[in-house]
Amino acid sequence: MSIATPHIPAATPHAHAAELPPLRVAYESTPLDAILAGADVLAVFGFGTHAPAAHADPRYLRVNLEPADGEAPFEVWRVRGPVRAERRDGIAWAEGDDYAYGAIEVDESAHGDVEGAAEFAYRCLVDAIAASAKPHTLRIWNYLDAINLGAGDAERYRRFCVGRAAGLAAQGFADDYPAATGIGVRDGRRVLQIYWLAARTPGTAFENPRQVSAWRYPRQYGIKAPTFARAMRAPTQQVQVYISGTAAIVGHVSHHHDDFAKQLDETLANIDSVLAAAQVAAAARLDAGAALKAYVRRAEDLDAARRLLGEKLPAQTPTLFLLGDICRSELLVEIDGIQGA
Ligand code: 3EB
């Protein structure tokens, strides 16, 4: 696995065949059925107990993270349609011309524990994506309960990483590792929830010069390193970048223990750095064309999160604030998102 180095694309006289229209991401408070009526809707996400738990339509998924304000808008992904959707072999699928969405939920008890569930889930999803017409994974979200429970290598997040690595060992992703998020929910359901975005043509993975690549984290963070790229540039003509879950890690070390404001600053510095690596112009980083999710560990930090992000980001940057646990217990905040939506 090599570090993806930023490359300067050669000037091309005509649009490249590999270029896709961008995925469009929006946060919307419209009723769910009205959103799902859209033939160009690839996926819809609800957050927390106020959102519908489920829907017959495979394009809807609830994530059990509570929004800061009790209720959150839906996150909606739109593509060039029409979109076809189905449930097949335990996976919810939706597919347009260029992109595919998929989701799998795996009961940990059916596979012994979180490690077994992760291995099973990753085997399933890698096989299913590889066999599909959209074989290039751009982005993955992983949500698990009680992520920091257990000490040292027995911590549930670390066991998840071991299972994920085992599930990937057989086949792995077609390209580099995708961008990813790994966050802890607090619903007490030991059900691993994973969803993803794949495309007809490959994206380009980027690393962050301020951070050691996650897959190269030293042994002290677990038996198997997390397998994700810091960012994924979409195969689109206009720059569109999926930003992995990003926290106050510099090198491989967590910084500013117990200082929320400083962790948030470090997180924003990391995002700025990875967007620079992915060739997003300085003026366009985290602007109105972004869609962000801020995962905050402690409810008492929510006001500061809103205030500080309001000060540091352009006023129009759409951001969802969700209560969630970060995969190292000293980390208080993590931010992911998409730039250029
Ligand atoms: C980090 O930088 C913070 O295990 O898939 C961020 C994004 C993190 C994805 C994952 C973990 C994951 O290491 C944690």
CSV table of C-alpha atoms and ligand atoms in Angstrom, one decimal:
chain,number,residue,atom,x,y,z
A,1,MET,CA,0.0,0.0,0.0
A,2,SER,CA,1.6,3.3,-1.1
A,3,ILE,CA,0.8,6.7,0.1
A,4,ALA,CA,-1.3,8.5,-2.6
A,5,THR,CA,0.7,11.5,-3.6
A,6,PRO,CA,-1.2,14.5,-5.0
A,7,HIS,CA,-0.8,14.6,-8.7
A,8,ILE,CA,-1.4,17.5,-11.1
A,9,PRO,CA,-3.7,16.2,-13.8
A,10,ALA,CA,-2.6,17.0,-17.4
A,11,ALA,CA,-4.8,19.4,-19.3
A,12,THR,CA,-7.3,17.4,-21.3
A,13,PRO,CA,-9.0,18.8,-24.4
A,14,HIS,CA,-12.3,17.1,-23.6
A,15,ALA,CA,-14.0,15.7,-20.6
A,16,HIS,CA,-12.6,12.4,-19.5
A,17,ALA,CA,-14.8,9.3,-19.9
A,18,ALA,CA,-14.1,8.4,-16.3
A,19,GLU,CA,-15.7,11.6,-15.0
A,20,LEU,CA,-19.0,11.3,-13.2
A,21,PRO,CA,-21.5,13.9,-12.2
A,22,PRO,CA,-21.2,14.8,-8.5
A,23,LEU,CA,-23.2,13.1,-5.8
A,24,ARG,CA,-25.4,15.8,-4.3
A,25,VAL,CA,-25.7,15.8,-0.5
A,26,ALA,CA,-28.2,17.9,1.4
A,27,TYR,CA,-29.7,18.2,4.9
A,28,GLU,CA,-33.5,18.5,4.6
A,29,SER,CA,-36.4,18.7,7.0
A,30,THR,CA,-39.0,17.5,4.4
A,31,PRO,CA,-41.1,14.5,5.5
A,32,LEU,CA,-39.4,11.2,4.6
A,33,ASP,CA,-42.0,9.9,2.2
A,34,ALA,CA,-41.8,13.1,0.2
A,35,ILE,CA,-38.0,12.8,0.0
A,36,LEU,CA,-38.3,9.1,-1.0
A,37,ALA,CA,-40.7,10.0,-3.8
A,38,GLY,CA,-37.7,11.5,-5.7
A,39,ALA,CA,-36.5,9.2,-8.4
A,40,ASP,CA,-33.1,10.7,-8.1
A,41,VAL,CA,-32.7,9.9,-4.4
A,42,LEU,CA,-30.0,7.3,-3.8
A,43,ALA,CA,-30.1,7.2,0.0
A,44,VAL,CA,-31.7,9.0,3.0
A,45,PHE,CA,-30.4,9.0,6.6
A,46,GLY,CA,-32.3,9.8,9.7
A,47,PHE,CA,-30.6,10.4,13.0
A,48,GLY,CA,-31.7,9.5,16.5
A,49,THR,CA,-34.9,8.4,18.2
A,50,HIS,CA,-37.0,11.1,16.6
A,51,ALA,CA,-36.3,9.8,13.1
A,52,PRO,CA,-38.4,6.9,11.7
A,53,ALA,CA,-36.7,3.6,12.9
A,54,ALA,CA,-37.1,2.0,9.5
A,55,HIS,CA,-38.9,2.2,6.2
A,56,ALA,CA,-39.9,-0.4,3.6
A,57,ASP,CA,-37.8,1.5,1.1
A,58,PRO,CA,-34.2,0.1,1.1
A,59,ARG,CA,-32.9,3.6,0.5
A,60,TYR,CA,-33.7,4.7,4.1
A,61,LEU,CA,-31.4,4.0,7.1
A,62,ARG,CA,-31.6,5.3,10.6
A,63,VAL,CA,-28.3,5.9,12.5
A,64,ASN,CA,-28.8,5.8,16.2
A,65,LEU,CA,-26.8,8.9,17.0
A,66,GLU,CA,-28.8,11.6,18.9
A,67,PRO,CA,-28.8,15.0,17.3
A,68,ALA,CA,-27.7,17.9,19.4
A,69,ASP,CA,-31.1,19.6,19.0
A,70,GLY,CA,-33.2,16.5,19.6
A,71,GLU,CA,-34.3,16.5,16.0
A,72,ALA,CA,-32.1,16.6,13.0
A,73,PRO,CA,-32.8,17.0,9.3
A,74,PHE,CA,-32.5,14.0,7.0
A,75,GLU,CA,-29.3,13.6,5.0
A,76,VAL,CA,-30.2,13.1,1.4
A,77,TRP,CA,-28.0,11.8,-1.4
A,78,ARG,CA,-29.1,12.5,-5.0
A,79,VAL,CA,-27.7,11.2,-8.2
A,80,ARG,CA,-28.4,10.9,-11.9
A,81,GLY,CA,-31.5,8.6,-11.8
A,82,PRO,CA,-33.6,6.8,-12.0
A,83,VAL,CA,-32.5,4.9,-9.0
A,84,ARG,CA,-33.3,1.1,-8.5
A,85,ALA,CA,-33.3,-0.2,-5.0
A,86,GLU,CA,-33.7,-3.7,-3.4
A,87,ARG,CA,-32.7,-5.8,-0.4
A,88,ARG,CA,-30.6,-8.8,-1.3
A,89,ASP,CA,-28.6,-11.2,0.9
A,90,GLY,CA,-29.0,-9.0,3.9
A,91,ILE,CA,-27.7,-5.9,2.1
A,92,ALA,CA,-29.8,-2.8,1.3
A,93,TRP,CA,-28.9,-1.6,-2.2
A,94,ALA,CA,-29.7,1.4,-4.3
A,95,GLU,CA,-28.1,2.2,-7.6
A,96,GLY,CA,-28.2,5.0,-10.2
A,97,ASP,CA,-26.2,5.3,-13.4
A,98,ASP,CA,-23.0,6.2,-11.7
A,99,TYR,CA,-23.2,5.5,-7.9
A,100,ALA,CA,-24.4,2.8,-5.6
A,101,TYR,CA,-25.4,3.0,-2.0
A,102,GLY,CA,-25.3,-0.1,0.3
A,103,ALA,CA,-25.9,-0.8,3.9
A,104,ILE,CA,-25.5,-3.9,6.1
A,105,GLU,CA,-26.4,-4.5,9.7
A,106,VAL,CA,-24.9,-7.4,11.5
A,107,ASP,CA,-26.0,-8.8,14.9
A,108,GLU,CA,-22.8,-9.3,16.9
A,109,SER,CA,-24.3,-12.2,18.9
A,110,ALA,CA,-24.7,-14.2,15.7
A,111,HIS,CA,-21.0,-13.9,15.0
A,112,GLY,CA,-19.7,-14.3,18.6
A,113,ASP,CA,-18.7,-10.7,19.2
A,114,VAL,CA,-17.9,-7.4,17.5
A,115,GLU,CA,-14.8,-8.8,15.9
A,116,GLY,CA,-16.6,-11.7,14.3
A,117,ALA,CA,-19.4,-9.4,13.2
A,118,ALA,CA,-16.9,-7.0,11.5
A,119,GLU,CA,-15.2,-9.8,9.7
A,120,PHE,CA,-18.5,-11.1,8.4
A,121,ALA,CA,-19.8,-7.7,7.4
A,122,TYR,CA,-16.6,-6.8,5.5
A,123,ARG,CA,-16.5,-10.1,3.7
A,124,CYS,CA,-20.1,-9.6,2.6
A,125,LEU,CA,-19.7,-6.0,1.6
A,126,VAL,CA,-16.4,-6.4,-0.2
A,127,ASP,CA,-17.7,-9.4,-2.2
A,128,ALA,CA,-21.0,-7.6,-3.0
A,129,ILE,CA,-19.3,-4.4,-4.1
A,130,ALA,CA,-16.7,-6.3,-6.2
A,131,ALA,CA,-19.5,-8.2,-8.0
A,132,SER,CA,-21.5,-5.1,-8.8
A,133,ALA,CA,-21.5,-2.6,-11.6
A,134,LYS,CA,-20.2,0.0,-9.2
A,135,PRO,CA,-17.0,-1.8,-7.9
A,136,HIS,CA,-15.1,1.2,-6.6
A,137,THR,CA,-15.7,2.0,-2.9
A,138,LEU,CA,-15.3,5.7,-2.2
A,139,ARG,CA,-16.6,6.0,1.3
A,140,ILE,CA,-17.6,3.9,4.3
A,141,TRP,CA,-19.3,4.7,7.6
A,142,ASN,CA,-19.0,2.3,10.6
A,143,TYR,CA,-21.2,2.6,13.6
A,144,LEU,CA,-21.0,0.4,16.7
A,145,ASP,CA,-22.3,0.4,20.2
A,146,ALA,CA,-20.1,1.0,23.3
A,147,ILE,CA,-17.0,1.7,21.1
A,148,ASN,CA,-14.7,2.4,24.0
A,149,LEU,CA,-15.7,-0.5,26.2
A,150,GLY,CA,-12.9,-2.8,27.2
A,151,ALA,CA,-9.3,-2.1,28.1
A,152,GLY,CA,-6.2,-2.1,25.8
A,153,ASP,CA,-6.5,-4.6,22.9
A,154,ALA,CA,-9.9,-5.8,24.2
A,155,GLU,CA,-11.5,-2.4,23.5
A,156,ARG,CA,-14.4,-2.9,21.2
A,157,TYR,CA,-13.1,-0.5,18.6
A,158,ARG,CA,-9.8,-2.4,18.5
A,159,ARG,CA,-11.6,-5.7,18.2
A,160,PHE,CA,-13.7,-4.2,15.4
A,161,CYS,CA,-10.4,-3.2,13.6
A,162,VAL,CA,-9.1,-6.8,13.9
A,163,GLY,CA,-12.4,-8.2,12.4
A,164,ARG,CA,-12.4,-5.6,9.6
A,165,ALA,CA,-8.8,-6.4,8.7
A,166,ALA,CA,-9.7,-10.1,8.6
A,167,GLY,CA,-12.7,-9.5,6.5
A,168,LEU,CA,-10.6,-7.5,4.0
A,169,ALA,CA,-7.7,-9.9,4.0
A,170,ALA,CA,-9.3,-12.3,1.5
A,171,GLN,CA,-10.1,-9.8,-1.2
A,172,GLY,CA,-9.8,-6.2,0.0
A,173,PHE,CA,-11.0,-3.2,-1.8
A,174,ALA,CA,-10.5,-2.9,-5.6
A,175,ASP,CA,-8.4,0.3,-5.2
A,176,ASP,CA,-6.8,2.0,-2.2
A,177,TYR,CA,-8.7,2.0,1.1
A,178,PRO,CA,-11.8,4.2,0.9
A,179,ALA,CA,-12.3,7.2,3.1
A,180,ALA,CA,-14.2,6.2,6.3
A,181,THR,CA,-15.8,7.1,9.6
A,182,GLY,CA,-15.8,4.9,12.8
A,183,ILE,CA,-18.1,6.2,15.5
A,184,GLY,CA,-19.7,4.9,18.7
A,185,VAL,CA,-23.5,4.9,19.1
A,186,ARG,CA,-25.1,4.5,22.5
A,187,ASP,CA,-28.2,2.6,21.8
A,188,GLY,CA,-27.2,-0.6,23.7
A,189,ARG,CA,-28.0,-2.7,20.5
A,190,ARG,CA,-25.0,-4.8,19.7
A,191,VAL,CA,-25.6,-4.5,16.0
A,192,LEU,CA,-22.8,-3.3,13.8
A,193,GLN,CA,-24.1,-0.9,11.2
A,194,ILE,CA,-22.1,-0.2,8.0
A,195,TYR,CA,-23.0,1.8,5.0
A,196,TRP,CA,-21.1,2.9,1.9
A,197,LEU,CA,-20.9,4.8,-1.3
A,198,ALA,CA,-19.4,3.1,-4.4
A,199,ALA,CA,-19.0,4.3,-8.0
A,200,ARG,CA,-18.6,3.2,-11.5
A,201,THR,CA,-15.1,4.6,-11.8
A,202,PRO,CA,-12.4,4.9,-9.1
A,203,GLY,CA,-11.7,7.9,-6.9
A,204,THR,CA,-8.2,8.9,-5.7
A,205,ALA,CA,-7.3,8.5,-2.1
A,206,PHE,CA,-5.3,11.2,-0.3
A,207,GLU,CA,-3.4,11.2,3.0
A,208,ASN,CA,-2.8,14.0,5.4
A,209,PRO,CA,0.8,15.3,5.7
A,210,ARG,CA,0.0,16.2,9.4
A,211,GLN,CA,-1.0,12.7,10.3
A,212,VAL,CA,0.5,9.3,10.1
A,213,SER,CA,-1.7,7.2,7.7
A,214,ALA,CA,-4.2,5.3,9.8
A,215,TRP,CA,-3.1,2.0,8.3
A,216,ARG,CA,0.4,2.7,9.6
A,217,TYR,CA,-0.5,3.5,13.2
A,218,PRO,CA,2.0,1.8,15.5
A,219,ARG,CA,1.2,-1.3,17.5
A,220,GLN,CA,0.2,0.7,20.7
A,221,TYR,CA,-3.2,1.5,19.1
A,222,GLY,CA,-4.2,-2.1,18.5
A,223,ILE,CA,-3.3,-5.3,16.9
A,224,LYS,CA,-4.6,-4.2,13.5
A,225,ALA,CA,-4.5,-0.7,12.3
A,226,PRO,CA,-7.6,1.0,11.0
A,227,THR,CA,-7.9,0.6,7.2
A,228,PHE,CA,-9.0,3.9,5.7
A,229,ALA,CA,-7.7,6.8,3.7
A,230,ARG,CA,-7.9,10.3,5.1
A,231,ALA,CA,-9.8,11.6,2.1
A,232,MET,CA,-11.1,10.4,-1.2
A,233,ARG,CA,-11.3,12.7,-4.3
A,234,ALA,CA,-14.4,11.6,-6.3
A,235,PRO,CA,-14.0,10.8,-10.0
A,236,THR,CA,-15.8,14.0,-10.9
A,237,GLN,CA,-14.7,16.9,-13.1
A,238,GLN,CA,-15.3,19.5,-10.4
A,239,VAL,CA,-13.4,18.8,-7.3
A,240,GLN,CA,-15.4,16.8,-4.8
A,241,VAL,CA,-13.7,15.3,-1.8
A,242,TYR,CA,-15.0,12.9,0.9
A,243,ILE,CA,-13.4,13.8,4.2
A,244,SER,CA,-12.9,10.8,6.6
A,245,GLY,CA,-13.7,11.2,10.2
A,246,THR,CA,-11.0,13.6,11.5
A,247,ALA,CA,-10.0,14.3,15.0
A,248,ALA,CA,-7.2,16.0,17.0
A,249,ILE,CA,-4.5,13.4,16.0
A,250,VAL,CA,-1.2,14.8,14.9
A,251,GLY,CA,1.3,12.2,13.7
A,252,HIS,CA,-0.3,9.3,15.4
A,253,VAL,CA,-0.8,11.0,18.8
A,254,SER,CA,-4.0,12.4,20.3
A,255,HIS,CA,-3.5,16.0,21.3
A,256,HIS,CA,-5.2,18.4,23.9
A,257,HIS,CA,-6.7,15.8,26.2
A,258,ASP,CA,-9.7,17.4,28.0
A,259,ASP,CA,-9.6,20.6,26.0
A,260,PHE,CA,-12.5,20.6,23.6
A,261,ALA,CA,-11.8,24.0,21.9
A,262,LYS,CA,-8.2,23.0,21.2
A,263,GLN,CA,-9.2,19.6,19.9
A,264,LEU,CA,-11.7,21.3,17.5
A,265,ASP,CA,-9.0,23.7,16.3
A,266,GLU,CA,-6.6,20.8,15.7
A,267,THR,CA,-9.4,18.9,13.9
A,268,LEU,CA,-10.0,21.9,11.6
A,269,ALA,CA,-6.3,22.2,10.9
A,270,ASN,CA,-6.2,18.5,9.9
A,271,ILE,CA,-9.2,18.9,7.6
A,272,ASP,CA,-7.7,22.0,6.0
A,273,SER,CA,-4.4,20.1,5.5
A,274,VAL,CA,-6.0,17.1,3.9
A,275,LEU,CA,-8.2,19.3,1.6
A,276,ALA,CA,-5.0,21.1,0.6
A,277,ALA,CA,-3.4,17.8,-0.3
A,278,ALA,CA,-6.5,16.9,-2.3
A,279,GLN,CA,-6.1,20.1,-4.3
A,280,VAL,CA,-9.1,22.0,-2.9
A,281,ALA,CA,-8.4,25.7,-3.2
A,282,ALA,CA,-7.9,27.5,0.1
A,283,ALA,CA,-11.0,29.7,-0.4
A,284,ALA,CA,-13.2,26.7,-1.1
A,285,ARG,CA,-12.3,24.6,2.0
A,286,LEU,CA,-15.3,24.0,4.2
A,287,ASP,CA,-17.5,26.6,2.5
A,288,ALA,CA,-21.2,26.5,1.7
A,289,GLY,CA,-20.5,23.7,-0.8
A,290,ALA,CA,-19.5,21.4,2.1
A,291,ALA,CA,-21.8,19.2,4.2
A,292,LEU,CA,-20.3,18.3,7.6
A,293,LYS,CA,-21.2,16.1,10.6
A,294,ALA,CA,-19.6,16.9,13.9
A,295,TYR,CA,-19.6,14.1,16.4
A,296,VAL,CA,-19.4,15.4,20.0
A,297,ARG,CA,-18.7,13.0,22.9
A,298,ARG,CA,-20.0,15.2,25.8
A,299,ALA,CA,-23.3,17.0,25.7
A,300,GLU,CA,-21.8,19.9,27.7
A,301,ASP,CA,-19.5,20.6,24.7
A,302,LEU,CA,-22.3,21.1,22.2
A,303,ASP,CA,-22.8,24.8,22.8
A,304,ALA,CA,-19.0,25.3,22.4
A,305,ALA,CA,-19.1,23.2,19.3
A,306,ARG,CA,-21.8,25.3,17.6
A,307,ARG,CA,-20.2,28.6,18.7
A,308,LEU,CA,-16.7,27.7,17.7
A,309,LEU,CA,-17.6,26.2,14.3
A,310,GLY,CA,-19.8,29.2,13.7
A,311,GLU,CA,-16.8,31.5,14.3
A,312,LYS,CA,-14.3,29.4,12.3
A,313,LEU,CA,-16.3,28.3,9.3
A,314,PRO,CA,-18.1,30.4,6.7
A,315,ALA,CA,-21.7,31.0,8.0
A,316,GLN,CA,-23.3,28.9,5.3
A,317,THR,CA,-21.4,25.6,5.9
A,318,PRO,CA,-24.2,23.0,6.6
A,319,THR,CA,-23.3,21.0,9.7
A,320,LEU,CA,-25.1,18.3,11.7
A,321,PHE,CA,-24.2,18.1,15.4
A,322,LEU,CA,-24.5,14.6,16.7
A,323,LEU,CA,-23.7,13.1,20.1
A,324,GLY,CA,-21.3,10.2,19.6
A,325,ASP,CA,-18.2,8.4,20.9
A,326,ILE,CA,-14.9,8.7,19.2
A,327,CYS,CA,-12.7,5.7,18.8
A,328,ARG,CA,-10.0,6.8,21.2
A,329,SER,CA,-11.5,7.6,24.6
A,330,GLU,CA,-9.5,10.8,25.0
A,331,LEU,CA,-10.9,12.3,21.8
A,332,LEU,CA,-13.9,14.6,22.4
A,333,VAL,CA,-14.8,15.5,18.8
A,334,GLU,CA,-14.6,14.2,15.3
A,335,ILE,CA,-15.7,15.8,12.0
A,336,ASP,CA,-16.4,14.2,8.7
A,337,GLY,CA,-18.1,15.4,5.5
A,338,ILE,CA,-18.0,16.1,1.9
A,339,GLN,CA,-16.5,19.2,0.2
A,340,GLY,CA,-17.8,20.4,-3.1
A,341,ALA,CA,-21.3,18.9,-2.7
B,1,3EB,C1,-8.5,8.6,13.5
B,1,3EB,O1,-8.0,9.5,12.9
B,1,3EB,C2,-9.8,8.8,14.2
B,1,3EB,O2,-11.8,3.1,12.0
B,1,3EB,O3,-12.8,3.6,10.1
B,1,3EB,C3,-11.5,8.1,11.9
B,1,3EB,C4,-12.1,7.7,10.7
B,1,3EB,C5,-11.2,7.2,12.9
B,1,3EB,C6,-12.3,6.3,10.5
B,1,3EB,C7,-12.2,4.0,11.2
B,1,3EB,C8,-11.5,5.8,12.6
B,1,3EB,C9,-12.0,5.4,11.4
B,1,3EB,O4,-7.9,7.5,13.7
B,1,3EB,C10,-10.7,7.6,14.2
